[in-house]
mmCIF file of N, CA and C and ligand atoms in Angstrom:
data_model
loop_
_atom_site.group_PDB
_atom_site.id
_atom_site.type_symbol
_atom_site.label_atom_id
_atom_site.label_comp_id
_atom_site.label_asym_id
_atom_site.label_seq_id
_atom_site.Cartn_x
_atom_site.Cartn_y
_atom_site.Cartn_z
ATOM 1 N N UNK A 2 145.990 -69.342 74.575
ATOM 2 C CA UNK A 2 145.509 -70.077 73.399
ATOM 3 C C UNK A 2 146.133 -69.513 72.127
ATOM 4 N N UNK A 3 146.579 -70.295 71.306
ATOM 5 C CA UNK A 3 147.265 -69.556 69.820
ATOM 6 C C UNK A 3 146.271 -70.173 69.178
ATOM 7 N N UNK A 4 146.332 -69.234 67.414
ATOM 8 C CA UNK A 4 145.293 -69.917 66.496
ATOM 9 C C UNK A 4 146.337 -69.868 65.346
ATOM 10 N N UNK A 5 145.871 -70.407 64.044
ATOM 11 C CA UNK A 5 146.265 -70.164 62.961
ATOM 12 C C UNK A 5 145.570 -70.370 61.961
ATOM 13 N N UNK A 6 145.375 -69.808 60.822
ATOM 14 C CA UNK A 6 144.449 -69.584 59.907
ATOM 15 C C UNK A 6 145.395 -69.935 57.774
ATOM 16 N N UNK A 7 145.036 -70.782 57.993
ATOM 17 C CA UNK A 7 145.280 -70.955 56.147
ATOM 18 C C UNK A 7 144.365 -70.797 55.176
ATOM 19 N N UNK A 8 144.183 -70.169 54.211
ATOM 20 C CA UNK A 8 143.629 -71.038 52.785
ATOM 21 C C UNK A 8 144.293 -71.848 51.836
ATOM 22 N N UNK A 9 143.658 -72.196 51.675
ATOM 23 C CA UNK A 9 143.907 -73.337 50.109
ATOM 24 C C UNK A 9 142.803 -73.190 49.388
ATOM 25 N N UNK A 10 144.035 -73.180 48.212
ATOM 26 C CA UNK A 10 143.354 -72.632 46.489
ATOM 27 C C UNK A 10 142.870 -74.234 45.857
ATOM 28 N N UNK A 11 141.794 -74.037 45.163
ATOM 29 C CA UNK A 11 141.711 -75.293 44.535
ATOM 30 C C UNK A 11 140.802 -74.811 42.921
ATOM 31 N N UNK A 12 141.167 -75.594 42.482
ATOM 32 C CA UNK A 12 140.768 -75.751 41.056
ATOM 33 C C UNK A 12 140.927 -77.210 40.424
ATOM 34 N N UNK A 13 139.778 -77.364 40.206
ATOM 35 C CA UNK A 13 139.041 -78.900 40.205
ATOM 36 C C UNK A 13 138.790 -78.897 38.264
ATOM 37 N N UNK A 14 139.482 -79.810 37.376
ATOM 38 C CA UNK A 14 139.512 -79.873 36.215
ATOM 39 C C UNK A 14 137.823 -80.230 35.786
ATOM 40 N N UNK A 15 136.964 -80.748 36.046
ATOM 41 C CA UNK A 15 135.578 -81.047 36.272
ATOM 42 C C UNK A 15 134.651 -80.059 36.601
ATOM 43 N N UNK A 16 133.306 -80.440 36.576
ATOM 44 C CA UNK A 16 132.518 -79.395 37.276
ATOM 45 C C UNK A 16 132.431 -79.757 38.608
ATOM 46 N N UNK A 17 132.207 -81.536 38.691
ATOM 47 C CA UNK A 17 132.438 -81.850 40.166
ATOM 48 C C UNK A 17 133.456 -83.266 40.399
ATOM 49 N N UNK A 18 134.444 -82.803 41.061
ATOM 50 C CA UNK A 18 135.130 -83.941 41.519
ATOM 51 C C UNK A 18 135.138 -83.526 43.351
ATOM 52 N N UNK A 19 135.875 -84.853 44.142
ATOM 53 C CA UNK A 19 136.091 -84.508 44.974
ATOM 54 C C UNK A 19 137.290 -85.286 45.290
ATOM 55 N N UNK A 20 137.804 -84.267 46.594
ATOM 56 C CA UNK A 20 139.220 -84.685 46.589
ATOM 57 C C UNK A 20 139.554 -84.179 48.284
ATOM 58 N N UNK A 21 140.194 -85.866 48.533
ATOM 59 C CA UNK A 21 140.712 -86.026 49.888
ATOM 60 C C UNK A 21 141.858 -84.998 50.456
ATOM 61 N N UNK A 22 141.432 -84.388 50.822
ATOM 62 C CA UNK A 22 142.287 -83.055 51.483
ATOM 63 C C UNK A 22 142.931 -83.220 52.953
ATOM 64 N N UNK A 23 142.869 -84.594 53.356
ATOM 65 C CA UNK A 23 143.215 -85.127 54.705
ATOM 66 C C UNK A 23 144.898 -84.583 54.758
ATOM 67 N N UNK A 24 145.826 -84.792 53.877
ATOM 68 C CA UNK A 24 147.252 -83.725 53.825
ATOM 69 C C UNK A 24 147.343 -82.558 54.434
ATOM 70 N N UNK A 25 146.481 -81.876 53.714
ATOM 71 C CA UNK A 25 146.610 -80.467 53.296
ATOM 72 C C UNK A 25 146.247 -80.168 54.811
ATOM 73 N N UNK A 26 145.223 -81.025 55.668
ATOM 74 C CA UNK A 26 144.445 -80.259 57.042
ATOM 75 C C UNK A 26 145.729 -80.582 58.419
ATOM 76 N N UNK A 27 146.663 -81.935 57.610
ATOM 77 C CA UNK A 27 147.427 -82.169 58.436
ATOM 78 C C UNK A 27 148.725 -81.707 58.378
ATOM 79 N N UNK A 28 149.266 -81.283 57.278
ATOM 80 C CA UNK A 28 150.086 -80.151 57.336
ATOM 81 C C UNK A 28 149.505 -78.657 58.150
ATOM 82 N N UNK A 29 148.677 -78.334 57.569
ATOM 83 C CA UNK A 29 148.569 -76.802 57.822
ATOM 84 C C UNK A 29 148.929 -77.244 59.832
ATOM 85 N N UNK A 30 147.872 -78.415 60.292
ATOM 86 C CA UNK A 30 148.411 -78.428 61.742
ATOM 87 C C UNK A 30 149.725 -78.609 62.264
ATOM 88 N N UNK A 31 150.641 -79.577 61.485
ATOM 89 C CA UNK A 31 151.965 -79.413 61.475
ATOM 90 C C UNK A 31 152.552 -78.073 61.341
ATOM 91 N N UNK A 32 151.948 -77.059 60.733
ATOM 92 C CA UNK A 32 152.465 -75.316 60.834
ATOM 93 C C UNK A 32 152.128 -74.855 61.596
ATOM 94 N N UNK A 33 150.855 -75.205 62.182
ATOM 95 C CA UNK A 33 150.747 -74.358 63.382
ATOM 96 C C UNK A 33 151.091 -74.794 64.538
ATOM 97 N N UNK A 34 151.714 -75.857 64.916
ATOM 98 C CA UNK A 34 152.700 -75.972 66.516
ATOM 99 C C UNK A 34 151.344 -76.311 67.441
ATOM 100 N N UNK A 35 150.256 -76.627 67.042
ATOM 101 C CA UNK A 35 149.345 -76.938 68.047
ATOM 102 C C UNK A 35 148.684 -78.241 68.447
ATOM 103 N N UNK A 36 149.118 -78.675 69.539
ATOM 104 C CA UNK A 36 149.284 -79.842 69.736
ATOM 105 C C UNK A 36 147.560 -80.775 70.065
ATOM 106 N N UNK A 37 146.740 -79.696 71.280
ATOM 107 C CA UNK A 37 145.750 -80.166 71.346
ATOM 108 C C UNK A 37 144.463 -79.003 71.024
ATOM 109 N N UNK A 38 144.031 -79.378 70.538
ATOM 110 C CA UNK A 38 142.842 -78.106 70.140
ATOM 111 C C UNK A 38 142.070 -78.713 69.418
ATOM 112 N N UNK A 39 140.889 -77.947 68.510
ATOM 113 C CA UNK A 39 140.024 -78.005 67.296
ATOM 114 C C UNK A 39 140.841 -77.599 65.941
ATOM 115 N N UNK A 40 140.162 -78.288 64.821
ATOM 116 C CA UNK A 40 140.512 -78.018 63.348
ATOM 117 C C UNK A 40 139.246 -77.867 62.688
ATOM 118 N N UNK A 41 139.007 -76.639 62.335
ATOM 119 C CA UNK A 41 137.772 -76.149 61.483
ATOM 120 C C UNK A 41 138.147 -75.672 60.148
ATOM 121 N N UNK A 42 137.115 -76.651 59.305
ATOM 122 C CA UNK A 42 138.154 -76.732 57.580
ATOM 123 C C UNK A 42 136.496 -76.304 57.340
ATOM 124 N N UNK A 43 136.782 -75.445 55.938
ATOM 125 C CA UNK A 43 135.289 -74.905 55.580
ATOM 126 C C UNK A 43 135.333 -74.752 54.203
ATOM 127 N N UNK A 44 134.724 -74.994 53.077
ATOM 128 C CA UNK A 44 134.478 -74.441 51.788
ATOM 129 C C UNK A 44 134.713 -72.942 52.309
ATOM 130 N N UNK A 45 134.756 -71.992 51.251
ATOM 131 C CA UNK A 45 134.695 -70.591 51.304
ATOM 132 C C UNK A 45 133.619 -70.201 50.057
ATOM 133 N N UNK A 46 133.300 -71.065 49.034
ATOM 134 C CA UNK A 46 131.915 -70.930 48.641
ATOM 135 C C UNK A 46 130.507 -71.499 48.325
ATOM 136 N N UNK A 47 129.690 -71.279 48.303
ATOM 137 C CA UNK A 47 127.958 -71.808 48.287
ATOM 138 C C UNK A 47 127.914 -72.951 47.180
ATOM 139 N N UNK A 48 129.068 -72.817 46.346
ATOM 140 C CA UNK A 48 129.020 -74.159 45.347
ATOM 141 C C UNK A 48 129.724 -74.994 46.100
ATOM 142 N N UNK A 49 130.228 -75.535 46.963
ATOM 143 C CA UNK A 49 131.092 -76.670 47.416
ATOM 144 C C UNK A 49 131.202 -76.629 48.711
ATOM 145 N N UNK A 50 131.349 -78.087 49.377
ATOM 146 C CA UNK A 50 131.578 -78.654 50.381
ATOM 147 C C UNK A 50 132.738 -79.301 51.204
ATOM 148 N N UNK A 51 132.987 -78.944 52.451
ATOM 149 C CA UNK A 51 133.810 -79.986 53.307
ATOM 150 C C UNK A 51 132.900 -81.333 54.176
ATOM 151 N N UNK A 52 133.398 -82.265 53.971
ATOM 152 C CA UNK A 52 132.590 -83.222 54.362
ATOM 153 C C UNK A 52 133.889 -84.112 54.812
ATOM 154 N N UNK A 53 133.543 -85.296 56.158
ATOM 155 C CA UNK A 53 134.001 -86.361 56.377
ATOM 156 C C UNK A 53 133.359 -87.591 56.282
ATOM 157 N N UNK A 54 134.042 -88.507 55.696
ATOM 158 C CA UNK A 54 133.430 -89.659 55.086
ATOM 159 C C UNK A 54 135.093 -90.711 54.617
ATOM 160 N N UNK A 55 134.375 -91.355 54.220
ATOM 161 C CA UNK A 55 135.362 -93.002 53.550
ATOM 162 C C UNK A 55 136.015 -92.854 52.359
ATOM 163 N N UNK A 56 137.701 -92.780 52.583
ATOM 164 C CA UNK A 56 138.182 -92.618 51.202
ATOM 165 C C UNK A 56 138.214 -94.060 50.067
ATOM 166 N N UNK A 57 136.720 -94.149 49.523
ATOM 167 C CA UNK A 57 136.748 -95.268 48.550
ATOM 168 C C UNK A 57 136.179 -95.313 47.518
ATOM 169 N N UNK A 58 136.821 -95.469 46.368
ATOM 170 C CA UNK A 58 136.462 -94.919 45.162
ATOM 171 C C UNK A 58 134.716 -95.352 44.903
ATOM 172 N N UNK A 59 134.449 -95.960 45.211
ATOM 173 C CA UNK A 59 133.015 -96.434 45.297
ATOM 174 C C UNK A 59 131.710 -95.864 45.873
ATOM 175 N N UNK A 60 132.484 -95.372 46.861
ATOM 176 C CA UNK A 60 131.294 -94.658 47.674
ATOM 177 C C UNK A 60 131.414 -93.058 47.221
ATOM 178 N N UNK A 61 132.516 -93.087 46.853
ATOM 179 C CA UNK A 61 132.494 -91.217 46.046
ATOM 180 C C UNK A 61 132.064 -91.300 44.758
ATOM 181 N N UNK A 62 131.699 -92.653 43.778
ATOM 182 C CA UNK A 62 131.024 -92.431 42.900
ATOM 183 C C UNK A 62 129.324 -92.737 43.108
ATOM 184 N N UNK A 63 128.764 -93.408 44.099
ATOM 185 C CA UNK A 63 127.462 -93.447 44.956
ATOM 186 C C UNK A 63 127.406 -92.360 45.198
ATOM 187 N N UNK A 64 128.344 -90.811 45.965
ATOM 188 C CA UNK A 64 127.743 -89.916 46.107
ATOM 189 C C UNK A 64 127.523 -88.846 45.122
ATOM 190 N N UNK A 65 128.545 -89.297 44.174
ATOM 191 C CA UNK A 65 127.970 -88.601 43.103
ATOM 192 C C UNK A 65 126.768 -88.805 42.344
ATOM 193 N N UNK A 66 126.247 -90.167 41.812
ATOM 194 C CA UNK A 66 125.066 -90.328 41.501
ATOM 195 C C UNK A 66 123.845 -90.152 42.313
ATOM 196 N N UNK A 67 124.061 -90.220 43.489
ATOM 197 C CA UNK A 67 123.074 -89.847 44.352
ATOM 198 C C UNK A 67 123.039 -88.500 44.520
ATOM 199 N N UNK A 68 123.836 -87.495 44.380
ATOM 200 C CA UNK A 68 123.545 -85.992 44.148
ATOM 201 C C UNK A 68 122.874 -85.745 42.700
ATOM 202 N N UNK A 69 123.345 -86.226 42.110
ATOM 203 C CA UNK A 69 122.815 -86.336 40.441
ATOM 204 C C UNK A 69 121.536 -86.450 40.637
ATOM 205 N N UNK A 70 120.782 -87.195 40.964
ATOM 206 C CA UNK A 70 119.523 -87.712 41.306
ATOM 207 C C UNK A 70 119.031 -86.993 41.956
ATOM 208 N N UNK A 71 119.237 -86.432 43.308
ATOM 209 C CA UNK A 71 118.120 -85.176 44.047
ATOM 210 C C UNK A 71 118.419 -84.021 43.431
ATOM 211 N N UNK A 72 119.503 -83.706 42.629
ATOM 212 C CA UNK A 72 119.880 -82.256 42.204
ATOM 213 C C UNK A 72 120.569 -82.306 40.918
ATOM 214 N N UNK A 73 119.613 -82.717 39.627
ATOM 215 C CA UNK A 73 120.429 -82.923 38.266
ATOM 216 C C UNK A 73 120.991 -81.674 38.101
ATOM 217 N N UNK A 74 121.951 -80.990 37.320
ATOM 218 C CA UNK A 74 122.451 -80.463 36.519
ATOM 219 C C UNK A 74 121.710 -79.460 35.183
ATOM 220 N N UNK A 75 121.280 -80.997 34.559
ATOM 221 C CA UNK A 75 120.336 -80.530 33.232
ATOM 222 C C UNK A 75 119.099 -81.050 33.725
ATOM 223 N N UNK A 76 118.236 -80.640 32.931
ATOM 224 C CA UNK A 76 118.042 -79.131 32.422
ATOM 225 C C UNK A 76 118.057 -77.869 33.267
ATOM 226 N N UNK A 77 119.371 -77.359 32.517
ATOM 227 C CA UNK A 77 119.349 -75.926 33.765
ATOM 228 C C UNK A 77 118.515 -75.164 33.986
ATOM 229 N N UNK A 78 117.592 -75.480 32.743
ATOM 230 C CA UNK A 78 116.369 -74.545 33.027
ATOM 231 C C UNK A 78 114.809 -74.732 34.075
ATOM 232 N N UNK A 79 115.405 -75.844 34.286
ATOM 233 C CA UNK A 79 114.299 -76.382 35.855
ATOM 234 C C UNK A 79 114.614 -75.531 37.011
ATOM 235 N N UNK A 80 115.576 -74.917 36.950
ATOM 236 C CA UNK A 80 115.973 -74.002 38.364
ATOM 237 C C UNK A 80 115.682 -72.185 38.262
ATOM 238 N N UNK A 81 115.003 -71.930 39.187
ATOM 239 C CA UNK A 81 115.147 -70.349 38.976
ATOM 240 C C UNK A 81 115.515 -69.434 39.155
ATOM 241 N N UNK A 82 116.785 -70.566 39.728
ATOM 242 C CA UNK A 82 118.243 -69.238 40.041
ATOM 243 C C UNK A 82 119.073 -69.247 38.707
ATOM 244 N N UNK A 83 118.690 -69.993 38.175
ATOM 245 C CA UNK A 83 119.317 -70.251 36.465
ATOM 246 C C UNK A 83 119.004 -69.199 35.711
ATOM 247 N N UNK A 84 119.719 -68.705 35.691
ATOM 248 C CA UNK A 84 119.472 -67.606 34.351
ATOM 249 C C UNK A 84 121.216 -66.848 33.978
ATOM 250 N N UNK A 85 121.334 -66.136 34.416
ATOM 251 C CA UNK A 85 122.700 -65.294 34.448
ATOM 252 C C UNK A 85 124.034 -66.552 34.396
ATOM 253 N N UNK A 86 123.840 -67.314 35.593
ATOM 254 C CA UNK A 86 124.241 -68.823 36.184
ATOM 255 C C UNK A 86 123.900 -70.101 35.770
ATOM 256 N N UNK A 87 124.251 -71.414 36.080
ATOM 257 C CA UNK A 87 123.872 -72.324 35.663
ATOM 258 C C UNK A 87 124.423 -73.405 36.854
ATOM 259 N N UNK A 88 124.251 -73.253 38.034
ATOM 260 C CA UNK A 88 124.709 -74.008 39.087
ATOM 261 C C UNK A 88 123.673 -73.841 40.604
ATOM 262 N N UNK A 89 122.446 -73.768 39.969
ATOM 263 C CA UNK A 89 121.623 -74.017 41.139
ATOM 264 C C UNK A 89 121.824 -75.361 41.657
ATOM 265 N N UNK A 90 121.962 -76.316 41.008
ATOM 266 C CA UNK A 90 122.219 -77.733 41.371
ATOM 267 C C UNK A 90 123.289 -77.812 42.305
ATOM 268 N N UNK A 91 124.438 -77.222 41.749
ATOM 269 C CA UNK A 91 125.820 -77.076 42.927
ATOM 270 C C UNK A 91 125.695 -76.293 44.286
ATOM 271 N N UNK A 92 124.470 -75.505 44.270
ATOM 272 C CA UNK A 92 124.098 -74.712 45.561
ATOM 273 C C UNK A 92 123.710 -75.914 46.162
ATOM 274 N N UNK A 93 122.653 -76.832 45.880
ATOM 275 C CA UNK A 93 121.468 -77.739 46.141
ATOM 276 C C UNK A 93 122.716 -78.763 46.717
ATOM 277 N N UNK A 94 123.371 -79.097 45.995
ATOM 278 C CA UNK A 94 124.825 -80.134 46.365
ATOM 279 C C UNK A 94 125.576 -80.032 47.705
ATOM 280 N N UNK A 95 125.259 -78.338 47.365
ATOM 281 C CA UNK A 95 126.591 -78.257 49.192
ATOM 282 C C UNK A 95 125.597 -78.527 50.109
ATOM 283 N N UNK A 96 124.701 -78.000 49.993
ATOM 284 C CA UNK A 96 123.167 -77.920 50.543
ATOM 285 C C UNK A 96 123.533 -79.054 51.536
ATOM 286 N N UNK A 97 123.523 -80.697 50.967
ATOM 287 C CA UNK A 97 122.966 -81.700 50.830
ATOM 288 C C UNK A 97 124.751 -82.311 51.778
ATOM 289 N N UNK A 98 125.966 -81.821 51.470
ATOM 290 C CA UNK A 98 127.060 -82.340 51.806
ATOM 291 C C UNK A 98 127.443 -81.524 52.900
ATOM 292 N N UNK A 99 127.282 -80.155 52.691
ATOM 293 C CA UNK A 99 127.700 -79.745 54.116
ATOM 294 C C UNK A 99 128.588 -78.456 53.682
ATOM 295 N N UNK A 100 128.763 -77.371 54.877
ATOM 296 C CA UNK A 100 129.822 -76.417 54.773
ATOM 297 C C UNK A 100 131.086 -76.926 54.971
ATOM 298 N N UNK A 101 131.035 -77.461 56.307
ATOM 299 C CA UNK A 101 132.435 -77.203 57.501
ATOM 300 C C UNK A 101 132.118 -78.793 58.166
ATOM 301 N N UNK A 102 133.861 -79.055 58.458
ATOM 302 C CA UNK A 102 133.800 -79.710 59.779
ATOM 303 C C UNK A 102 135.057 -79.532 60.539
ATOM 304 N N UNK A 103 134.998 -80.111 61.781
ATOM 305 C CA UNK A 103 135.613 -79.487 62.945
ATOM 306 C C UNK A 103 135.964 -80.967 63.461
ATOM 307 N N UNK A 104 137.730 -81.104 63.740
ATOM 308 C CA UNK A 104 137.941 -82.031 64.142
ATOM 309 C C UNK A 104 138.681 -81.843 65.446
ATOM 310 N N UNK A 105 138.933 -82.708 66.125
ATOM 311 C CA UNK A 105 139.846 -82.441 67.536
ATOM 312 C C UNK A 105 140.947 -83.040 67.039
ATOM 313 N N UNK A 106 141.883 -81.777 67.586
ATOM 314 C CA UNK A 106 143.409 -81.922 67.288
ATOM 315 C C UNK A 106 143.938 -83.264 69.133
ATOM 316 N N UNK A 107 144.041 -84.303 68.721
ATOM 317 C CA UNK A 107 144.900 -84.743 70.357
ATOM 318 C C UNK A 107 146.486 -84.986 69.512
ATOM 319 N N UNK A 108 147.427 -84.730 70.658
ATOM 320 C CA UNK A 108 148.997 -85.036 70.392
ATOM 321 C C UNK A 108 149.043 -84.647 68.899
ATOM 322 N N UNK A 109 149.055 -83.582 68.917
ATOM 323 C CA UNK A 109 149.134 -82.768 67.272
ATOM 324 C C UNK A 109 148.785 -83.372 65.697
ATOM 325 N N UNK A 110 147.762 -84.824 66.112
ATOM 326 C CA UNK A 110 147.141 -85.107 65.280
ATOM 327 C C UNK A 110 145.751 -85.018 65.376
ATOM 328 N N UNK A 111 145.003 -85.179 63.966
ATOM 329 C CA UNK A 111 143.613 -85.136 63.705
ATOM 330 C C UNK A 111 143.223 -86.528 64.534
ATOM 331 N N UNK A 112 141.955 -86.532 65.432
ATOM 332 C CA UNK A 112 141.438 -87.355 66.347
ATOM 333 C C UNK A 112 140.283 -87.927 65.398
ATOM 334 N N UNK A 113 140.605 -89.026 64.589
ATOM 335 C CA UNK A 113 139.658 -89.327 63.585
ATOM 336 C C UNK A 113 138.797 -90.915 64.637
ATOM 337 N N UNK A 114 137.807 -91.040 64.069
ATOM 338 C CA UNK A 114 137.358 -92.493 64.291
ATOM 339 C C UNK A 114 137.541 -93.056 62.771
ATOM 340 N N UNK A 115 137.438 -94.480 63.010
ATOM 341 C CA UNK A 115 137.650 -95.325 61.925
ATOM 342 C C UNK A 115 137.506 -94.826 60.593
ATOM 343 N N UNK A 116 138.323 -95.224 59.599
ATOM 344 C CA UNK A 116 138.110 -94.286 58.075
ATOM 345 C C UNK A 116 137.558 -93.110 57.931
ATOM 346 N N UNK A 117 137.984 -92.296 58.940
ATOM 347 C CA UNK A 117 137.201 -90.943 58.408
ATOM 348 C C UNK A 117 138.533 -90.016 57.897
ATOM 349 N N UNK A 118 138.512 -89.307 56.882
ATOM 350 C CA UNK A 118 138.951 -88.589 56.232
ATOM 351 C C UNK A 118 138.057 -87.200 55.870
ATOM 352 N N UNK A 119 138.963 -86.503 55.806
ATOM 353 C CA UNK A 119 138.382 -84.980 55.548
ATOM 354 C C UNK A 119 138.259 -84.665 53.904
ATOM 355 N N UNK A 120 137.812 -84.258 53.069
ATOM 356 C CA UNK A 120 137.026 -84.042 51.579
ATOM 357 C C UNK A 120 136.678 -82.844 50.854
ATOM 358 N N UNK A 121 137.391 -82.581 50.036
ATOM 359 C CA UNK A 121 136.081 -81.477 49.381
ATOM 360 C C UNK A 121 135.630 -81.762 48.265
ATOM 361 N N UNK A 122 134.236 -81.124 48.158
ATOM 362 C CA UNK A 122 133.367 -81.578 47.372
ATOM 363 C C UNK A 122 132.753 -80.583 46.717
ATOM 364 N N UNK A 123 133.093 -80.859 45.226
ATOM 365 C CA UNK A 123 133.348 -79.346 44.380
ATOM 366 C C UNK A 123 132.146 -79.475 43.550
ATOM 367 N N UNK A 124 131.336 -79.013 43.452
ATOM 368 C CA UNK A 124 129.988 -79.481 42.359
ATOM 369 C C UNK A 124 129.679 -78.169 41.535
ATOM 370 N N UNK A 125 131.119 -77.104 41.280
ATOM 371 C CA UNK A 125 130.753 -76.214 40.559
ATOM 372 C C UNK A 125 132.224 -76.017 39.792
ATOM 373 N N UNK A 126 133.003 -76.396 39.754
ATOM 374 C CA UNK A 126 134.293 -76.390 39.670
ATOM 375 C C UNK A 126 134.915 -75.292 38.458
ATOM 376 N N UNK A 127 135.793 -76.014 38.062
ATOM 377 C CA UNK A 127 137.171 -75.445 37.029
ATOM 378 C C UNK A 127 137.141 -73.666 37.263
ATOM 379 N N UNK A 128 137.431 -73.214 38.387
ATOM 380 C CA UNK A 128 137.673 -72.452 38.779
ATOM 381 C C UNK A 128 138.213 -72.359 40.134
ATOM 382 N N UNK A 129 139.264 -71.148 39.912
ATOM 383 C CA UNK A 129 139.399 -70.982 42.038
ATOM 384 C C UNK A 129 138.896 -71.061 43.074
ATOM 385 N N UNK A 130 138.915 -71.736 43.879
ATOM 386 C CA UNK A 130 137.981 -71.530 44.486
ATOM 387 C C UNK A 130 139.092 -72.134 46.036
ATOM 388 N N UNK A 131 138.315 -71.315 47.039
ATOM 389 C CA UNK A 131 139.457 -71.499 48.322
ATOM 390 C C UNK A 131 138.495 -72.030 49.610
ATOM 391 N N UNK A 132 139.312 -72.755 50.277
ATOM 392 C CA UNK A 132 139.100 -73.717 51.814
ATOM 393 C C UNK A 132 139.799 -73.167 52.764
ATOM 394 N N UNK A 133 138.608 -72.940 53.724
ATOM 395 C CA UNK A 133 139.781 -72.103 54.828
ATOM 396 C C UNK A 133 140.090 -73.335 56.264
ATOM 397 N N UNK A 134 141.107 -73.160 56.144
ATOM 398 C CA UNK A 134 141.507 -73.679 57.943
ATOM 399 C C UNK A 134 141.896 -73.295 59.091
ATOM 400 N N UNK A 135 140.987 -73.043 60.275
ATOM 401 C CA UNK A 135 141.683 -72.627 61.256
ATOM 402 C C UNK A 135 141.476 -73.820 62.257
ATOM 403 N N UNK A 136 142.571 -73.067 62.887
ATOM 404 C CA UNK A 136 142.987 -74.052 64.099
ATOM 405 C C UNK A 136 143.430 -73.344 65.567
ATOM 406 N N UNK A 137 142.791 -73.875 66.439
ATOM 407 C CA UNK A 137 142.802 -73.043 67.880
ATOM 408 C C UNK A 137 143.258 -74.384 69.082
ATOM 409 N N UNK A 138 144.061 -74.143 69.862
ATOM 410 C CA UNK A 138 144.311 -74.759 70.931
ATOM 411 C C UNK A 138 145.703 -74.106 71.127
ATOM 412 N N UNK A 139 146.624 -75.227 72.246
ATOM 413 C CA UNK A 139 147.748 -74.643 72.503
ATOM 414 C C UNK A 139 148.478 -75.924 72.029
HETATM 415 ZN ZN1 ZN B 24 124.612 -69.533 41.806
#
């Protein structure tokens, strides 16, 4: 069995945008020579998410208002991890979207069903922040 392991840096001009990373998961497998296996893509922090879902501008602005709504922003002072910080809401966000997902690699592509695309979902942003990918099969 071989593996291979990437990050990717991201820095999101917003506090939250999100952005189709379906490239980035299919290159890194194009580097690693592995034809059939798993692909496990993960945020690397508690403010943001990997999620699969529908690349359409519509439904990524539905999920934004619908995070807005279970987990406002303001007033930061409704939260009581707020103090030092100001992104309990973006904890509450990944919460709600997810860490990680894990796709099956067949014939050295991602084994998607209909419109699914891979995502990250940044609800703390304009900073570094890194996605890890590994990948295991032969
Ligand atoms: Zn925090």
């Amino acid at each position: 069995m071989r593996s291979y392991r990437k990050e990717q840096v991201f820095q999101t001009p917003h506090r939250r945008d999100y952005i189709n990373i379906t490239p980035d998961v299919e290159k890194a497998i194009k580097e690693s020579g592995i034809k059939e296996g798993l692909c496990l893509v993960n945020a690397m922090h508690i403010t943001a998410s990997v999620y699969i879902n529908d690349n359409e501008q519509g439904l990524i602005h539905d999920y934004d208002k619908w995070l807005e709504k279970l987990a406002p922003h303001e007033p930061v002072s409704q939260y009581e991890h707020n103090g030092f910080e100001d992104n309990a809401d973006a904890h509450m966000k990944r919460q709600v979207m997810g860490r990680e997902v894990v796709v099956a690699i067949t014939d050295g592509k991602l084994d998607f069903g209909p419109w699914e695309q891979i995502f990250y979902g940044e609800f703390d942003g304009r900073r570094k922040k890194r996605v890890l990918v590994k990948i295991i099969g032969e």
